[in-house]
mmCIF file of C-alpha atoms in Angstrom:
data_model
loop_
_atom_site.group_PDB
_atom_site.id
_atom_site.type_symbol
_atom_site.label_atom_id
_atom_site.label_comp_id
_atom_site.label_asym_id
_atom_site.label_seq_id
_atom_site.Cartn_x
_atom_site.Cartn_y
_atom_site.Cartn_z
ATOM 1 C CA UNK A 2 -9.496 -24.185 -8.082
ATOM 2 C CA UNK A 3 -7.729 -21.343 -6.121
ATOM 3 C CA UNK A 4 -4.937 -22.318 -4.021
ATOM 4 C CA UNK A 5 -3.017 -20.924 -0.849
ATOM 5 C CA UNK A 6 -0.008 -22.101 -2.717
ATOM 6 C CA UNK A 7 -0.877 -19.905 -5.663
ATOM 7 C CA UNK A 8 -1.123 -17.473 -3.256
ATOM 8 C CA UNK A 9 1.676 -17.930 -1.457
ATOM 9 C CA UNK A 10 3.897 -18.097 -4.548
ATOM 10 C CA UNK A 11 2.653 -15.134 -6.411
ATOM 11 C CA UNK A 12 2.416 -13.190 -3.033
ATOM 12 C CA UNK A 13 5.556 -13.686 -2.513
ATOM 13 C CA UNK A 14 7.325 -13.103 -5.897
ATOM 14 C CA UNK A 15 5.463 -9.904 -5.986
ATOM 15 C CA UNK A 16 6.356 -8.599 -2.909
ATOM 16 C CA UNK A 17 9.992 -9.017 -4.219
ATOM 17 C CA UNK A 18 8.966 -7.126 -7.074
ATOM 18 C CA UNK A 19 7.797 -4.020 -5.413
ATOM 19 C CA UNK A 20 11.071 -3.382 -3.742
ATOM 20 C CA UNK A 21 12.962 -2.939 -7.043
ATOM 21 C CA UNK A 22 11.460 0.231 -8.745
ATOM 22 C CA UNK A 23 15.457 1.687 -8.620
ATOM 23 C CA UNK A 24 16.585 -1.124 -11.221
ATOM 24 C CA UNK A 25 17.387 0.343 -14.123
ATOM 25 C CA UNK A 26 14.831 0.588 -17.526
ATOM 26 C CA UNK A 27 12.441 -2.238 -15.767
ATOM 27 C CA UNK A 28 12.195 -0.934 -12.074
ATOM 28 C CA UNK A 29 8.912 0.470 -12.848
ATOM 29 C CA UNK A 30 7.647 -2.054 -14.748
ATOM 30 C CA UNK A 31 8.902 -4.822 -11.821
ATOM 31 C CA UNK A 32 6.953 -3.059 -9.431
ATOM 32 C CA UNK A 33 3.748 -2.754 -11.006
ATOM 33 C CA UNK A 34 3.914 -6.107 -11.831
ATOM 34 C CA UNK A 35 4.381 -7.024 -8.108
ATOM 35 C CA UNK A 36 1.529 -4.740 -7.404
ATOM 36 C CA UNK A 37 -0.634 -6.871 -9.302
ATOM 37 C CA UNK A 38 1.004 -9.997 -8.187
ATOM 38 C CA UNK A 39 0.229 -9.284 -4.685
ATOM 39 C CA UNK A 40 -3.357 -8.184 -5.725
ATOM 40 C CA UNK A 41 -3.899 -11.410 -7.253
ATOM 41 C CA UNK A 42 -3.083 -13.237 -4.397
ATOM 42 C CA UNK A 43 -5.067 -11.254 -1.846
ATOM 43 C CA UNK A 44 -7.880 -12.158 -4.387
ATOM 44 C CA UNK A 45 -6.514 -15.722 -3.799
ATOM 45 C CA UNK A 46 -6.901 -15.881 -0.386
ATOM 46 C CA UNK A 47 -10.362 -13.993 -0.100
ATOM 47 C CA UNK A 48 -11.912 -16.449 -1.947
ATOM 48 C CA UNK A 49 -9.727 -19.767 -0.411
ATOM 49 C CA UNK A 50 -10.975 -18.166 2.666
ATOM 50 C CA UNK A 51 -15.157 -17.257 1.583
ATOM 51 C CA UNK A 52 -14.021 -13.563 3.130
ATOM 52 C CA UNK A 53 -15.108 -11.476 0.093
ATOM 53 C CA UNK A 54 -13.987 -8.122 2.217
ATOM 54 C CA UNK A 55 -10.293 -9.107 2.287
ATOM 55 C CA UNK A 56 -10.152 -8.572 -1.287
ATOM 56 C CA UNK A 57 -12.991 -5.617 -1.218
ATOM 57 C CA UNK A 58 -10.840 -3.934 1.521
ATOM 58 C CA UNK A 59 -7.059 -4.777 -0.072
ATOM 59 C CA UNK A 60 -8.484 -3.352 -3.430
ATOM 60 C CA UNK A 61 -9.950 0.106 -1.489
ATOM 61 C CA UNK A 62 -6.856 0.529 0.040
ATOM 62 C CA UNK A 63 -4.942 0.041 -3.644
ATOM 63 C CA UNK A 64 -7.367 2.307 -5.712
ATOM 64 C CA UNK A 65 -6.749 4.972 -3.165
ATOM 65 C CA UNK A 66 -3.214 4.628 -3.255
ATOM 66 C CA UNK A 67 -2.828 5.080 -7.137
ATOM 67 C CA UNK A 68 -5.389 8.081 -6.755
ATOM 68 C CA UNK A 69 -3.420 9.641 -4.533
ATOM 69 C CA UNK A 70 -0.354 9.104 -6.810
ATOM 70 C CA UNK A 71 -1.921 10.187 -9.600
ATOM 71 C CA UNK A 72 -3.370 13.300 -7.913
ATOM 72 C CA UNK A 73 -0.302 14.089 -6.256
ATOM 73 C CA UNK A 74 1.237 14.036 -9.295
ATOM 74 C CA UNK A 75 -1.110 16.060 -11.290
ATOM 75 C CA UNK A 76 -1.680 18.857 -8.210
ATOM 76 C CA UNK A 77 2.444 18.815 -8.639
ATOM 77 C CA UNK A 78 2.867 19.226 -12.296
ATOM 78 C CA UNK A 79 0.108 21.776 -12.522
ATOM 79 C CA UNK A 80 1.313 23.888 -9.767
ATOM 80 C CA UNK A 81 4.938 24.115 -11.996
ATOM 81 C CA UNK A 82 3.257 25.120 -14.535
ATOM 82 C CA UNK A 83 1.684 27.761 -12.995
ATOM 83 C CA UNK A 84 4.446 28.993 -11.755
ATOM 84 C CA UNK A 85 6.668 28.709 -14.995
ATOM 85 C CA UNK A 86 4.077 31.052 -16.945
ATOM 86 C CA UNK A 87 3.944 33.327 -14.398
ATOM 87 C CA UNK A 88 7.361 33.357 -14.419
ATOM 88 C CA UNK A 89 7.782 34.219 -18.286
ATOM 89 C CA UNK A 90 4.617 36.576 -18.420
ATOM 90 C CA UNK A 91 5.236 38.601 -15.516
ATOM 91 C CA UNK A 92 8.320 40.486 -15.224
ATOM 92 C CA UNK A 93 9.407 41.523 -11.537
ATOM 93 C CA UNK A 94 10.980 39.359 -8.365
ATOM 94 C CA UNK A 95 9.864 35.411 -7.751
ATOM 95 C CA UNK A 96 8.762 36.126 -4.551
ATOM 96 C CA UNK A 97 5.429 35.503 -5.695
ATOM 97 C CA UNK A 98 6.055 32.627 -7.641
ATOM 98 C CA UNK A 99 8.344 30.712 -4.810
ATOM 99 C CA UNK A 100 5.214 31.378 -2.729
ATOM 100 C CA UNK A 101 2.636 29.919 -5.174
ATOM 101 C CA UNK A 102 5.072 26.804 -5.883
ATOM 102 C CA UNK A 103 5.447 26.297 -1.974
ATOM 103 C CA UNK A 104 2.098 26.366 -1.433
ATOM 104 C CA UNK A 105 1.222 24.142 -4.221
ATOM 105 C CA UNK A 106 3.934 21.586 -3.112
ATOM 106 C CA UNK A 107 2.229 21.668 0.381
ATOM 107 C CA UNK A 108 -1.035 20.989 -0.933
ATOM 108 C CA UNK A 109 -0.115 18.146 -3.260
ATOM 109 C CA UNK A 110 2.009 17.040 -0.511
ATOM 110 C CA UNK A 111 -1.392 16.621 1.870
ATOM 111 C CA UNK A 112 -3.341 15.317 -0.301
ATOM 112 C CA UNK A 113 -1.305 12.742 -0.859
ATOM 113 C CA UNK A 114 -0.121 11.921 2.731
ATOM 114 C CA UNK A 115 -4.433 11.777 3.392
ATOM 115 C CA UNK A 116 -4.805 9.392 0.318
ATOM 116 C CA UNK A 117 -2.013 7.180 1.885
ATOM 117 C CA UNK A 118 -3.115 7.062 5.248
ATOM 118 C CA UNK A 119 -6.878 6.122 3.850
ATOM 119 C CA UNK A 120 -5.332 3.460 1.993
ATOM 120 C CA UNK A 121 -2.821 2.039 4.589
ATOM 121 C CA UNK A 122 -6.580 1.912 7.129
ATOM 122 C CA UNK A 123 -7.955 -0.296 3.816
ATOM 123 C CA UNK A 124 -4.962 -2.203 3.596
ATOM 124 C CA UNK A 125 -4.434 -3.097 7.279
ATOM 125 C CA UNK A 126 -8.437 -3.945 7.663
ATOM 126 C CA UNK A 127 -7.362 -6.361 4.672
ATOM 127 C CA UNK A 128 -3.972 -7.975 6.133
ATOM 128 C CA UNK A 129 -5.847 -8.480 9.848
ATOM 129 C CA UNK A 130 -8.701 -10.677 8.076
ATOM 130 C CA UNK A 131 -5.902 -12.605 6.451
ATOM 131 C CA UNK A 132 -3.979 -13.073 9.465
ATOM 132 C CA UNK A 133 -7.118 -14.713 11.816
ATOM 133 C CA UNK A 134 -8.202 -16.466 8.394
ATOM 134 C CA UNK A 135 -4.897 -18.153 8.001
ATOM 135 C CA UNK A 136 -2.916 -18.222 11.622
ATOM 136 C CA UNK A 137 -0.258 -15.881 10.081
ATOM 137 C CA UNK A 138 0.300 -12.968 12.734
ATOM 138 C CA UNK A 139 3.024 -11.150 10.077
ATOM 139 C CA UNK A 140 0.277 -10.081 8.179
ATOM 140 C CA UNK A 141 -1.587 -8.237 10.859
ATOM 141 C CA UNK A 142 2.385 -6.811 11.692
ATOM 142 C CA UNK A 143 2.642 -5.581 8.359
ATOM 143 C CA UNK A 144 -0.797 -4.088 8.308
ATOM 144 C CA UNK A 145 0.131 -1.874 11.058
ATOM 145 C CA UNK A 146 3.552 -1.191 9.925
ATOM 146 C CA UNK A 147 1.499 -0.034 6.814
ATOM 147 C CA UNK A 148 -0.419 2.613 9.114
ATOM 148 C CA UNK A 149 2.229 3.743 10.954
ATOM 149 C CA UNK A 150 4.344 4.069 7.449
ATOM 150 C CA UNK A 151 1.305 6.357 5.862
ATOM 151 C CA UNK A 152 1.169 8.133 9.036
ATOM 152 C CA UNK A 153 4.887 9.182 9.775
ATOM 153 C CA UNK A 154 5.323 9.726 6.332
ATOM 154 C CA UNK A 155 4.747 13.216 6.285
ATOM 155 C CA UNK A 156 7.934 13.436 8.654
ATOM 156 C CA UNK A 157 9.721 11.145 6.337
ATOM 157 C CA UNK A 158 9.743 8.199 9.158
ATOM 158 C CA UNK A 159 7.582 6.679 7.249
ATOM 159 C CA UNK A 160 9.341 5.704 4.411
ATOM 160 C CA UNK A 161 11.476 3.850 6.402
ATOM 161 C CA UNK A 162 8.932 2.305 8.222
ATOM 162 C CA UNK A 163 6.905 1.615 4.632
ATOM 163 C CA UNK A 164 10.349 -0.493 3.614
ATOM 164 C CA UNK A 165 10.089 -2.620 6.626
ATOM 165 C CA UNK A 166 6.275 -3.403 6.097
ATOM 166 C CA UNK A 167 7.664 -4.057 2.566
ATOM 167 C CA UNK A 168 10.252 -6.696 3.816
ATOM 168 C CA UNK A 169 7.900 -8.345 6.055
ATOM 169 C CA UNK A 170 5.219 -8.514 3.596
ATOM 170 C CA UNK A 171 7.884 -10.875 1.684
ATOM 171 C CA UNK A 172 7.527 -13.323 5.081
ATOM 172 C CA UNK A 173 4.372 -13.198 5.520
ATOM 173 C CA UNK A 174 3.246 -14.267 1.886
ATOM 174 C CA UNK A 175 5.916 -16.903 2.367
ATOM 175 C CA UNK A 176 4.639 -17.948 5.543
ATOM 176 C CA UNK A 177 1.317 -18.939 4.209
ATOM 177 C CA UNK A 178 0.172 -22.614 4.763
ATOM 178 C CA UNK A 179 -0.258 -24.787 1.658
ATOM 179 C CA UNK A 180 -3.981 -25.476 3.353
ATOM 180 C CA UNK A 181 -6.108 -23.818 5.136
ATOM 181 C CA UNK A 182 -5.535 -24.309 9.459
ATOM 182 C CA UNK A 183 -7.942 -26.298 10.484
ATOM 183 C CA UNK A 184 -10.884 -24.688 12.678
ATOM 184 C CA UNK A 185 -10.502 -25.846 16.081
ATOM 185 C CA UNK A 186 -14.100 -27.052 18.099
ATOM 186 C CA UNK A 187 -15.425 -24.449 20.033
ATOM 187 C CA UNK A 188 -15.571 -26.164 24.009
ATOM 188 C CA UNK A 189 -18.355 -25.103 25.701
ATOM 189 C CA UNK A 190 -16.858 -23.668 29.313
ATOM 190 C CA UNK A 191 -18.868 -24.820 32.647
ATOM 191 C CA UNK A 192 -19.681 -21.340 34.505
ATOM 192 C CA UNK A 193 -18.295 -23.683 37.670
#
C-alpha cells in the first residue's frame, strides 16, 4: 500500500539530496539519488491520489531535462572537438575557430535553455495537480518558481531562482499530510 508518508519522507530526503552535487566524490551521486527519490514519490502521490498524469507529467518534464543535459553536453563536447582539429590541421589565425566554438556554445546553450523550459511546463503541470490533490499551495509555488527558473535562465536569474524552487520543494514534500484531505460536500447554491 502506497503512502503519503512514504511520500512525504522520501520527497523530502531527496529534495535534500539534490542540493548537494558540490560535496566532494558523492555530490553527484547524492543528487541523482534525490532525483529518483523525488521521482518515486511523485509516483507515490499519483497513485495515493488515482491522478495517473501527475506522475505522466513529473516524468515528461524529467526525461526532457536529462535530454537536454545530455544533448547539451554532447552539442558542447563535439563543438570542442571541432574546433581542436581544426586547430591542429589548419595552420593560420583562430579567428575562425573562436567563431565556430562561439557559435557552437550558443547553440548548445539554446537547446538546452528550450529543453529546460519544456521540462519546467511538465514539471509545474505536475506540482499544480499535487497541490489541489493534497491542499499543499507550496507545490503549485514551486512549480512556477520552476518556470520562471527555466525561463530566466538564459540571463543567469534563473539559477538563482531554480535554488529557491529547490528550497521550497524541501517544504512542500514536508508539508504533505500523512492522509489524504478529506473532500468537502459540494452545497448546492439557491440562484435567490
Amino acid at each position: 500500500m502506497v503512502t503519503l508518508r512514504e511520500a512525504k519522507l522520501m520527497g523530502g530526503i531527496g529534495s535534500i539530496l539534490i542540493l548537494l552535487p558540490l560535496v566532494p566524490y558523492v555530490g553527484l551521486t547524492l543528487t541523482i539519488v534525490g532525483l529518483v527519490l523525488i521521482a518515486i514519490a511523485v509516483n507515490h502521490i499519483s497513485k495515493a491520489v488515482n491522478n495517473p498524469s501527475i506522475f505522466r507529467d513529473f516524468l515528461i518534464g524529467f526525461i526532457l531535462s536529462v535530454i537536454g543535459i545530455f544533448v547539451a553536453f554532447a552539442a558542447g563536447l563535439a563543438t570542442f572537438a571541432i574546433a581542436f582539429i581544426r586547430h591542429t590541421s589548419v595552420p593560420g589565425p583562430m579567428m575562425g575557430n573562436v567563431a565556430s566554438i562561439l557559435a557552437g556554445v550558443i547553440v548548445f546553450l539554446v537547446v538546452l535553455w528550450v529543453l529546460m523550459v519544456l521540462s519546467a511546463v511538465f514539471i509545474r503541470r505536475s506540482y499544480s495537480e499535487i497541490a489541489k490533490a493534497l491542499k499543499v499551495g507550496m507545490f503549485s509555488t514551486v512549480g512556477l518558481l520552476y518556470l520562471i527558473g527555466a525561463a530566466t535562465l538564459i540571463i543567469v536569474v534563473g539559477i538563482i531562482v531554480l535554488l529557491i524552487a529547490f528550497i521550497l520543494q524541501i517544504v512542500a514534500f514536508f508539508e504533505i499530510p500523512d492522509e489524504l484531505p478529506k473532500q468537502q460536500p459540494i452545497q448546492p447554491q439557491s440562484l435567490v
